[in-house]
Each structure stands twice: as C-alpha cells, then as structure tokens.
Coordinates of C-alpha atoms in Angstrom, one line a residue:
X20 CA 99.7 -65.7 36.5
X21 CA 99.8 -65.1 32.7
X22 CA 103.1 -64.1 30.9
X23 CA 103.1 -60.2 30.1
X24 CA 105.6 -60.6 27.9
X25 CA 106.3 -63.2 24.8
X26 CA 106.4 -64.1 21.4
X27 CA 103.2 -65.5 19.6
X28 CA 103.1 -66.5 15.9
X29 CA 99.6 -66.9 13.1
X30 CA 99.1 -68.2 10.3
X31 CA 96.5 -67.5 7.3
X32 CA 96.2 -68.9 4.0
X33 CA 94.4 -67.6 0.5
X34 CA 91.7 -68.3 -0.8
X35 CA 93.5 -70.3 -3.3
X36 CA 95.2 -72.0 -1.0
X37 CA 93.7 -76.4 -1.7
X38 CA 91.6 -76.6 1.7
X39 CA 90.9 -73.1 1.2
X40 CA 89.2 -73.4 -2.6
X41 CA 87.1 -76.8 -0.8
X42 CA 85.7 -74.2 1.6
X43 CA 84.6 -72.0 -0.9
X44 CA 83.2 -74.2 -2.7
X45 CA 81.3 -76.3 0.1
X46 CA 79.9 -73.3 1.1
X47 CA 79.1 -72.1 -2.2
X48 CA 77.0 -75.4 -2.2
X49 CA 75.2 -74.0 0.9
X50 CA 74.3 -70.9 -0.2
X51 CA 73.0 -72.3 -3.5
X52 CA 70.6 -74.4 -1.3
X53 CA 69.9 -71.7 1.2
X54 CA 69.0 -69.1 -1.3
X55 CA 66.1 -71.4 -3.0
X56 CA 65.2 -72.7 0.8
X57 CA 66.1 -71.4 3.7
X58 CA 65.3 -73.9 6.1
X59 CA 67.7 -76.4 3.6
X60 CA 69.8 -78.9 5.5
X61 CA 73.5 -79.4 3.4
X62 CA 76.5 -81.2 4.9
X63 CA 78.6 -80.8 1.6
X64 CA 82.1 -82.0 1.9
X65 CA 84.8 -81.4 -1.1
X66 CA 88.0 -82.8 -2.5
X67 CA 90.3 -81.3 -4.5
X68 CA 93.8 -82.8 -6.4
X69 CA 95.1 -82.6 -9.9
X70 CA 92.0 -81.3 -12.3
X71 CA 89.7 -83.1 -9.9
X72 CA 86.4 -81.9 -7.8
X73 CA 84.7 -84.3 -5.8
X74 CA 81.3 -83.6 -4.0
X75 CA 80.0 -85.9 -1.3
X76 CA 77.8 -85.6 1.5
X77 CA 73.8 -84.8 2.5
X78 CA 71.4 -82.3 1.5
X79 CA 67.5 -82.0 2.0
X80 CA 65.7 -79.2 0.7
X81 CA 61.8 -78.1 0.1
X82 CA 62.7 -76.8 -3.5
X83 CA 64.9 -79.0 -6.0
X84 CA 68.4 -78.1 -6.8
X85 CA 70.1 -80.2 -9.9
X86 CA 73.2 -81.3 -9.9
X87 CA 74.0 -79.0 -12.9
X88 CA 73.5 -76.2 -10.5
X89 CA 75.5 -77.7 -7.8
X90 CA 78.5 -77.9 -10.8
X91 CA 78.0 -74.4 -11.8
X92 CA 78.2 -73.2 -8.6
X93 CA 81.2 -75.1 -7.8
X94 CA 82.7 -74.1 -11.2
X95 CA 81.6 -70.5 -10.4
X96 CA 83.7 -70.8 -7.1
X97 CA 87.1 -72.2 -8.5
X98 CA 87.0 -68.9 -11.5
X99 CA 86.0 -66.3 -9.1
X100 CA 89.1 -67.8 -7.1
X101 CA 91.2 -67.4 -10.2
X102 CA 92.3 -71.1 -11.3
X103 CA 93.1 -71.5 -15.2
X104 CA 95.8 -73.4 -14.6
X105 CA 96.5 -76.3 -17.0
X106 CA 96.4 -78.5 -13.5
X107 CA 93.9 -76.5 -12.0
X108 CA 90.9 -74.8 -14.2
X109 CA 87.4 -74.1 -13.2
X110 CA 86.1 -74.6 -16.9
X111 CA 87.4 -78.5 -17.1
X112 CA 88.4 -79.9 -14.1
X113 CA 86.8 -83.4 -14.1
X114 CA 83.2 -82.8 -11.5
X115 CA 81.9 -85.6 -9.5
X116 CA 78.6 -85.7 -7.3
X117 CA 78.2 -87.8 -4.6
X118 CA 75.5 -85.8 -2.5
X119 CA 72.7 -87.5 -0.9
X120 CA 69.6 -87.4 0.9
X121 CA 70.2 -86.3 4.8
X122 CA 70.2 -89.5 7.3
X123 CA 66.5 -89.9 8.2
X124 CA 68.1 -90.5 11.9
X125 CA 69.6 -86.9 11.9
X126 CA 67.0 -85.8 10.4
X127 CA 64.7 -87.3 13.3
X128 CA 66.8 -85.8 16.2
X129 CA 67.2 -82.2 14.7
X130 CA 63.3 -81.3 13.3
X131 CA 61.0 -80.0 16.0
X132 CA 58.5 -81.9 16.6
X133 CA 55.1 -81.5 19.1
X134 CA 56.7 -80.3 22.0
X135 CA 60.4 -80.8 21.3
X136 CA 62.0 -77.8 19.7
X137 CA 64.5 -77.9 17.2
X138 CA 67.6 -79.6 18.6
X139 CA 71.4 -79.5 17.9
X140 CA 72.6 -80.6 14.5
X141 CA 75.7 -82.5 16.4
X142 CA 77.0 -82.9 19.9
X143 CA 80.5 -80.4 20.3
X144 CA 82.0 -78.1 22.0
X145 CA 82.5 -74.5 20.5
X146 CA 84.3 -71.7 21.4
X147 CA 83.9 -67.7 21.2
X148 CA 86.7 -65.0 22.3
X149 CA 87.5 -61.3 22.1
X150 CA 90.2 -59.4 22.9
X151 CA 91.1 -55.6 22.4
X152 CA 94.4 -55.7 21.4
X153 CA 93.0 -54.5 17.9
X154 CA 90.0 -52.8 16.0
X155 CA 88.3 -55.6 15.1
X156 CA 88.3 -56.8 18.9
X157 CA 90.9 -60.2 17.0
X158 CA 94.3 -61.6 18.4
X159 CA 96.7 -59.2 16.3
X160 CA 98.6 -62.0 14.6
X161 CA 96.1 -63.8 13.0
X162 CA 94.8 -60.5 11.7
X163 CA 97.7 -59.3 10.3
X164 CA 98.0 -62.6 8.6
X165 CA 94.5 -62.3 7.0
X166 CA 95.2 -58.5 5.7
X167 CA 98.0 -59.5 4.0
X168 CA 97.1 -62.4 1.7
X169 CA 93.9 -60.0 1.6
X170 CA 95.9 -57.5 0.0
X171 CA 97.9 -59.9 -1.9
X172 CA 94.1 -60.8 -3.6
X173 CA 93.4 -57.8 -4.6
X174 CA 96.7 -56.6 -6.0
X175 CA 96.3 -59.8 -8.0
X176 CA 92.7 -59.7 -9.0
X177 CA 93.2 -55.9 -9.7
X178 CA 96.1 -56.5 -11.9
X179 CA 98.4 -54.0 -10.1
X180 CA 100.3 -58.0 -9.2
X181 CA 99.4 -60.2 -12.1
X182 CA 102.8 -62.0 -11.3
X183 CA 100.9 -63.8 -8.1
X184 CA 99.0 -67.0 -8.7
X185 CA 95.9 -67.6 -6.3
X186 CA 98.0 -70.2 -3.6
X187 CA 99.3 -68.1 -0.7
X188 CA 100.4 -68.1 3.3
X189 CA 101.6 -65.7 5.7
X190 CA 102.4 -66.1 9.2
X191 CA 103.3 -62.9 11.8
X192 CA 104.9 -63.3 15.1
X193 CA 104.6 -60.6 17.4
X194 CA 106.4 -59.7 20.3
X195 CA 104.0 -58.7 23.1
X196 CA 105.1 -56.6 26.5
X197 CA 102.6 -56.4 29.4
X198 CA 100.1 -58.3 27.2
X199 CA 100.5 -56.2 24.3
X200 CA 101.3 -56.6 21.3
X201 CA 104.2 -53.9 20.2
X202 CA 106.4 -55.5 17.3
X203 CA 106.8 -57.8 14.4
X204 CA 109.4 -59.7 14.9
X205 CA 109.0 -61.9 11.5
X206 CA 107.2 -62.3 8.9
X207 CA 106.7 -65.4 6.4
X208 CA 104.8 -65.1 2.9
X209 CA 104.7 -67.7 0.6
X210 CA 103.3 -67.5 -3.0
X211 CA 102.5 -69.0 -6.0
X212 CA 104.1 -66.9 -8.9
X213 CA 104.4 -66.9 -12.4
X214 CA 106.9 -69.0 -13.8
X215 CA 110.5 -67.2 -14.5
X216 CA 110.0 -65.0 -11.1
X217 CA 113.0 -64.6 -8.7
X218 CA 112.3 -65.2 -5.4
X219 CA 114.0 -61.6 -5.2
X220 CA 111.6 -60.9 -7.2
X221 CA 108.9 -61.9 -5.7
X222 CA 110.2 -60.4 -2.2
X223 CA 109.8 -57.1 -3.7
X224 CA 106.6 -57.3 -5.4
X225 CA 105.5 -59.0 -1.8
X226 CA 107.4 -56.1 0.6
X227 CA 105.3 -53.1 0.0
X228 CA 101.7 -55.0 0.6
X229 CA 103.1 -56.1 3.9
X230 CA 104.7 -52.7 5.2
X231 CA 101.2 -51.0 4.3
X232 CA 99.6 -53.8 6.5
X233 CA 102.1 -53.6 9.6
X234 CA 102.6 -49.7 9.1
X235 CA 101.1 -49.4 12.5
X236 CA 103.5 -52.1 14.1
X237 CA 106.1 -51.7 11.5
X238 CA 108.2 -54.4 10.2
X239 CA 110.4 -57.3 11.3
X240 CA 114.4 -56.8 10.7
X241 CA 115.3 -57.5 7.1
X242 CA 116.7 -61.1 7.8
X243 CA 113.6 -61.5 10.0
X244 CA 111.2 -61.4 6.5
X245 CA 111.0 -64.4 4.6
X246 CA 109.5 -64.3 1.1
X247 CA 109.0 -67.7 -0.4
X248 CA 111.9 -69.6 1.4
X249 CA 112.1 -72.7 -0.3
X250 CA 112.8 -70.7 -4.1
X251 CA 110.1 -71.4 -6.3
X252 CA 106.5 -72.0 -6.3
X253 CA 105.0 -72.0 -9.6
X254 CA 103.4 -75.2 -9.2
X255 CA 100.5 -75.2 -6.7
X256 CA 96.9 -74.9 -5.0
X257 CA 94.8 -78.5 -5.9
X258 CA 97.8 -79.0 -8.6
X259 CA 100.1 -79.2 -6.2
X260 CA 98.7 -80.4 -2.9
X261 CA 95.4 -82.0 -2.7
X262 CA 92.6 -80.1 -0.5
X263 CA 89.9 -81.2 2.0
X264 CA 87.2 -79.2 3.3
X265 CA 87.7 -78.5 7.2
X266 CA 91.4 -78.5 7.5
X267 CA 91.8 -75.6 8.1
X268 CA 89.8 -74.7 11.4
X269 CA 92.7 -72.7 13.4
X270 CA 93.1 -70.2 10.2
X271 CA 89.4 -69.9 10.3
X272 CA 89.4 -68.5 14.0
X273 CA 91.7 -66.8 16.5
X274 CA 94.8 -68.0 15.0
X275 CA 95.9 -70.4 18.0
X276 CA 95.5 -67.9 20.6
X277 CA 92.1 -68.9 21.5
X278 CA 90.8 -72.8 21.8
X279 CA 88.7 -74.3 19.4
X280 CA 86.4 -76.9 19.7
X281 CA 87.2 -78.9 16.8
X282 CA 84.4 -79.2 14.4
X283 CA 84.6 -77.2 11.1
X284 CA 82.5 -74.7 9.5
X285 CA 82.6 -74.5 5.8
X286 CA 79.8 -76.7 4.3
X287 CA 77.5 -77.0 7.3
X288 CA 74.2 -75.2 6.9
X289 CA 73.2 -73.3 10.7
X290 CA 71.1 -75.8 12.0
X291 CA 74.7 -77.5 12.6
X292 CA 76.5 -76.3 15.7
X293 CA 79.7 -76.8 15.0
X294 CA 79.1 -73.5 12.8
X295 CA 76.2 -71.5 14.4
X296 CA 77.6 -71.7 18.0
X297 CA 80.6 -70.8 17.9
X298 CA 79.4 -67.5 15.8
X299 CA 77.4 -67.2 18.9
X300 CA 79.6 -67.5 21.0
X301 CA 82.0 -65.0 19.4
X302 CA 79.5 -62.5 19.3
X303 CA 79.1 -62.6 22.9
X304 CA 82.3 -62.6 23.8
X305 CA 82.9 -59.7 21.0
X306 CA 80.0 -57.7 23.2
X307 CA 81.4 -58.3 26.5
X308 CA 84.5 -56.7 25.6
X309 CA 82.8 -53.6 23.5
X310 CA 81.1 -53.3 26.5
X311 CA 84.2 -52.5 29.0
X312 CA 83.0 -55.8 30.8
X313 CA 86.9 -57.2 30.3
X314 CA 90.1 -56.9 28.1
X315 CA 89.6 -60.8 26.8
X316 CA 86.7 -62.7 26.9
X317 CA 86.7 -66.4 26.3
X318 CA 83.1 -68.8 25.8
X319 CA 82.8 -72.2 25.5
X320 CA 79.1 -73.6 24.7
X321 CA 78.5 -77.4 24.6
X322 CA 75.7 -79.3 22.8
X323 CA 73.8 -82.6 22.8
X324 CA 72.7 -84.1 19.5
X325 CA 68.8 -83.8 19.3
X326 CA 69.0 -81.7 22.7
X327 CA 68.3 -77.7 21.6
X328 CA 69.8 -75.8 25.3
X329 CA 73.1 -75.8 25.5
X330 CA 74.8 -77.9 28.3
X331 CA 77.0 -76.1 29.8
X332 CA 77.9 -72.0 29.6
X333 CA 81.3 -71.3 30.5
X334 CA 82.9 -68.0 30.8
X335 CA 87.0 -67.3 31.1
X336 CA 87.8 -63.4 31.8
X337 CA 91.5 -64.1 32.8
X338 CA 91.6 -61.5 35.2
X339 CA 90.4 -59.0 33.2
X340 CA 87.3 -58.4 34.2
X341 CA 84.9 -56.0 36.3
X342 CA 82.5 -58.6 36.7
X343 CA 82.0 -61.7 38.1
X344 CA 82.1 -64.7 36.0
X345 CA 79.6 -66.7 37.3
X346 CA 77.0 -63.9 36.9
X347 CA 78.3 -63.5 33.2
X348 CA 77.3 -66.5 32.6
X349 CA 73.8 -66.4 33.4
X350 CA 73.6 -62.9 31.8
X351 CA 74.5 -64.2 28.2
X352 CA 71.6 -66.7 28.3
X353 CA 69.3 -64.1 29.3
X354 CA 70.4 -61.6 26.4
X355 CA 70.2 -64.2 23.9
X356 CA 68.4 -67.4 23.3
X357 CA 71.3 -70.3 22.6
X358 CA 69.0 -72.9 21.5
X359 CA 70.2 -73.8 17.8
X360 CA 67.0 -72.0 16.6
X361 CA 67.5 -68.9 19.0
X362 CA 71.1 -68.8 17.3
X363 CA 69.9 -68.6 14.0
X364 CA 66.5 -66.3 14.2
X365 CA 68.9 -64.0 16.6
X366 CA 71.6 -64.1 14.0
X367 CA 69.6 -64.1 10.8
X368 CA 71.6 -67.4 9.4
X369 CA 69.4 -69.2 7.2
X370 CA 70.8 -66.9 4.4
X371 CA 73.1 -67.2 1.5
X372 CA 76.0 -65.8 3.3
X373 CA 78.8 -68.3 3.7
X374 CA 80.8 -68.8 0.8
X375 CA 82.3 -65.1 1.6
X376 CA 83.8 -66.5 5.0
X377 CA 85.6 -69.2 3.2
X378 CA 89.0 -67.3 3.7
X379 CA 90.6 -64.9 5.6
X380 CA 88.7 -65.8 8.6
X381 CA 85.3 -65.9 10.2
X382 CA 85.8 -63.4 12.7
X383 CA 87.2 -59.8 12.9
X384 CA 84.9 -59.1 9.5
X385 CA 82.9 -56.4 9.2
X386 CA 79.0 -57.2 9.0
X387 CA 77.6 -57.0 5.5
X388 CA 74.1 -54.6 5.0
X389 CA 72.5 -58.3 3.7
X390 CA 73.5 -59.9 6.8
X391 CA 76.6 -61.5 6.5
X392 CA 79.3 -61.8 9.3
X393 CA 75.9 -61.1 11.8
X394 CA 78.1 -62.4 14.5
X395 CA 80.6 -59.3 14.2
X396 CA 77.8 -57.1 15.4
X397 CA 78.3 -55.1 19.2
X398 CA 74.5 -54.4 19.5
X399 CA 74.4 -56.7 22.9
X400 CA 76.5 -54.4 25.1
X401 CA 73.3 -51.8 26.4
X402 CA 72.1 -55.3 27.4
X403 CA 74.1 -57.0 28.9
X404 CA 75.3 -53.7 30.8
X405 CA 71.6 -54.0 32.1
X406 CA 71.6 -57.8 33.0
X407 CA 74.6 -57.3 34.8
X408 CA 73.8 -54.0 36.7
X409 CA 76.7 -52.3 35.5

C-alpha cells in the first residue's frame, strides 16, 4: 500500500546553471537545423568550462548550415542567457566545432525505406506521468522549484534584481497527508550574486520571489529557508563548474517522483526517442488524468533501434483508477500512433521549438500558439473516454 503521508524534496536549476547553458545551446543547434529543414537529423552535444564552448556530435541536413551559423547561434544562446562575465561571455569565449556527418549505419536503420517505415532513432525506455496534485497536472515540488528560479529570471532580466547573476538552484520539500501535498517544509535557493552581497542580503532580495510562488502552500519556518548556505557565490555557471549536455535529466522531468528512463533530451532532433517518446508518453498520461480516468498516471514505452512500434506499452494507475489497466493500454495505441513518425506528425515536432525547453522543465509548460510544448495539450481525453467506453 503507498504511504499517505511523507516528505518529498525537488530540485531545479536556471538557465544559467553549466549543464543548463549546454542544453540551451544544443538545442539552439537543433532548431537552427530544423528551421532550414525539418526533416534535419542533429545529435549536438556541448561542453562548457572557463571561456570555452565545445561542439561535437552528428548532423545531416537537406539545406547547408555553416559553421558560422552554428557559432552565432550558440553565441546568441550564452547572451540571451545573460553571461558577460570575464570567465564566462558570449562575445569571446573561445568556439570549437567538432560536428559531423550522421553514421551512415544510423542513418540506415532510422530512414524509411520500401516497405520499412521510419524506425526508432535509439533503443530505450521512456517514461510519461501525471498527477493532479497541481494545475499543470506536475508533482508539486518540482514545480515549485521551476517557478522560482523562473521568477528569479525575470526579476534579473527585468532589472527589478540586477544583484543576481544567471547560476541558480532551488529545491522544495513538501510535506504530503493522504497523498497530498499541504506544506513546505524547506526551502533551498542558491545564487550567483554580484560581488560585495551579503548572504543576508541576498536572503531578502531572494524571500519575496519565493513567498509569491508558495503563497498557495505558504512557507517553510524561518530556520527551515536556506538562502545560499555556503556564503558566497560570485564565482560561477561554466566559470565555475564545467557543464555537459544531458546531466541534468531528473530536473528536466518530474523531479524524482516519477522514473525516467535515462536518455537525455536536449540536442536530439525528434526522430530520436529518447526525446519524442517520452513527450508522448507524458501527453498521454497528462490526458488520462484530465480525463477523470485516474489521480496518477504513469507510462513507460520501449523502443528497438531501426524497429518503428513500440515494444512494449505499460500502464501504472496505483490504485487510482476507474479503469482497467490492461484495457488502457490498448486504448493509448488506438488514440495515437507511437511509431517514431506517428509521434512526431501527431505532435508537430519537426519544428524549431526546443531551445525554450532547455530549463525549467519539459513538462507542466503551457503549449505555445507555434507549437511548442505540443505534448502539454489535453485534446485526447473525448477519445480516449470513447476507446474506453467511459
């Protein structure tokens, strides 16, 4: 039987954040590629340390993109992040290039071909899941964590905070009673700040972002909030710790509460589905809860390499439900195609809409008039009500 009542603790980081500025900028490399071809295969992996950008990875594309627009775009990431830091600026940070040509063997296994239909960029597992403890139909902690350093952003970019620097984290715990969650019981922010900042100082420049965010919850006791705990933290993003695409896959879900199959998303282009799946897979477990079908809803979907149905569907309700599992199961693949190409025609993914996930989360977004965050859409539940005979 599961616990009704327990602590449970998120994390999210910023956008300037050193894994968090790879993201952006690996997927700033997809979109470039997407928007001049939207069938474009890019598998762009970055690096980031002291005044150092470093490309590598595979791209194939009907329509040429230079390397002097893969820099620019890069460069345009890192400013629009806010870095012009004398260890960190966007304007002359030493760029290197090391993208390629896609494996011909991928390549091979992925195209259709005659009969074969487009098959899965990669073998995984992936992972979708809903619950409506909030709004958004997302774990409360790991929200709360996003809308924080969110507002933290735009208090910075706005210049009503100029005193923060672009590095941030948060983490909320929550205590939850019969499965809900009803308080904060602490709350952690770290963030880079100008130099000569207390970190009294930076508590109360910090407090009144995270009150408006938890006014709903309301806060943790005073020696229960901890505003940059080690001091000082002037030095930091790439500066201070190096970054790597990918590391940060937990942040970029359900915050821990929820499995995750382990591949990343930023950089992959939706023909890989380590990306399109499990955006599939959280829009159908997003619709089965809008739809009153149950109060969590966890999918896992599983791929073959070259293969384009999935595996295996599987389908976790945790006693929540009002239907049967089994039946759910073989109602999601009649609603919607899960072949990588059903994914992405069903989902409209072969746009320029990535770099935008690159932090605070992939899920619990609302979808953008051009497309973007597709996935967050509850337009399945008339249907699925009707596969299921409910």
């Amino acid at each position: 039987m599961a616990r009704k009542s327990y602590l449970f603790t998120s994390e999210s980081v910023s956008e300037g954040h050193p894994d968090k500025v790879c993201d952006r900028i690996s997927d700033s490399v997809v979109d470039l590629f997407l928007e001049r071809d939207p069938y474009a295969r890019v598998a762009c992996e970055t690096l980031t340390t002291t005044n150092q950008i470093v490309l590598a990875g595979e791209t194939r594309s009907s329509e040429g993109v230079s390397s002097e627009e893969v820099e620019a775009a890069a460069r345009a990431a890192v400013r629009d992040i806010g870095y012009e830091q004398p260890g960190f600026h966007w304007e002359t940070a030493n760029f290197q290039n090391f993208l390629h040509e896609q494996s011909a063997d991928i390549a091979m296994g992925v195209d259709a071909a005659g009969n074969k239909d487009e098959g899965a960029g990669d073998q995984g597992i992936m992972f979708g899941y809903a619950v409506n403890e909030t709004q958004d139909l997302m774990p409360a902690p790991i929200q709360y964590s996003h809308q924080i350093l969110k507002a933290m952003a735009t208090a910075r970019k706005s210049g009503e905070c100029p005193e923060f620097e672009p590095d941030a984290k948060s983490q909320v715990t929550l205590r939850y009673e019969n499965g809900k969650p009803v308080a904060a019981t602490s709350v952690v922010v770290s963030t880079q700040h100008r130099e000569g900042l207390t970190p009294a100082d930076v508590k109360e420049l910090v407090r009144p972002l995270v009150e408006n965010v938890l006014k709903d919850i309301g806060m943790p006791p005073e020696d229960e909030f901890f505003v940059n705990p080690t001091g000082n933290f002037v030095i930091g993003g790439p500066d201070g710790d190096a970054g790597l695409t990918g590391r940060k896959i937990i942040v970029d879900t359900y915050g821990g509460a929820a499995p995750h199959g382990g591949g990343a998303f930023a950089g992959k282009d939706p023909t890989k589905v380590d990306r399109s799946a499990a955006y599939a897979a959280r829009y159908l477990a997003k619709n089965v809860v809008a739809a009153g079908l149950a109060d969590r809803c966890l999918i896992q979907l599983a791929y073959a390499i070259g293969v384009s149905k999935p595996l295996s569907v599987y389908v976790d309700l945790f006693d929540s439900g009002n239907v049967e599992e089994g039946l759910l199961e073989l109602a999601l693949c009649d609603v919607m195609d899960l072949s990588p190409r059903g994914i992405r025609e069903h989902l409209g993914l072969n746009r320029p809409i990535y770099a935008r996930t690159a932090a605070y989360g992939h899920f619990g977004r609302a979808p953008d008039e051009d497309g973007g965050f597709s996935w967050e859409k509850t337009d399945l539940t008339d249907a699925l009500k009707i596969a299921l005979r409910v």
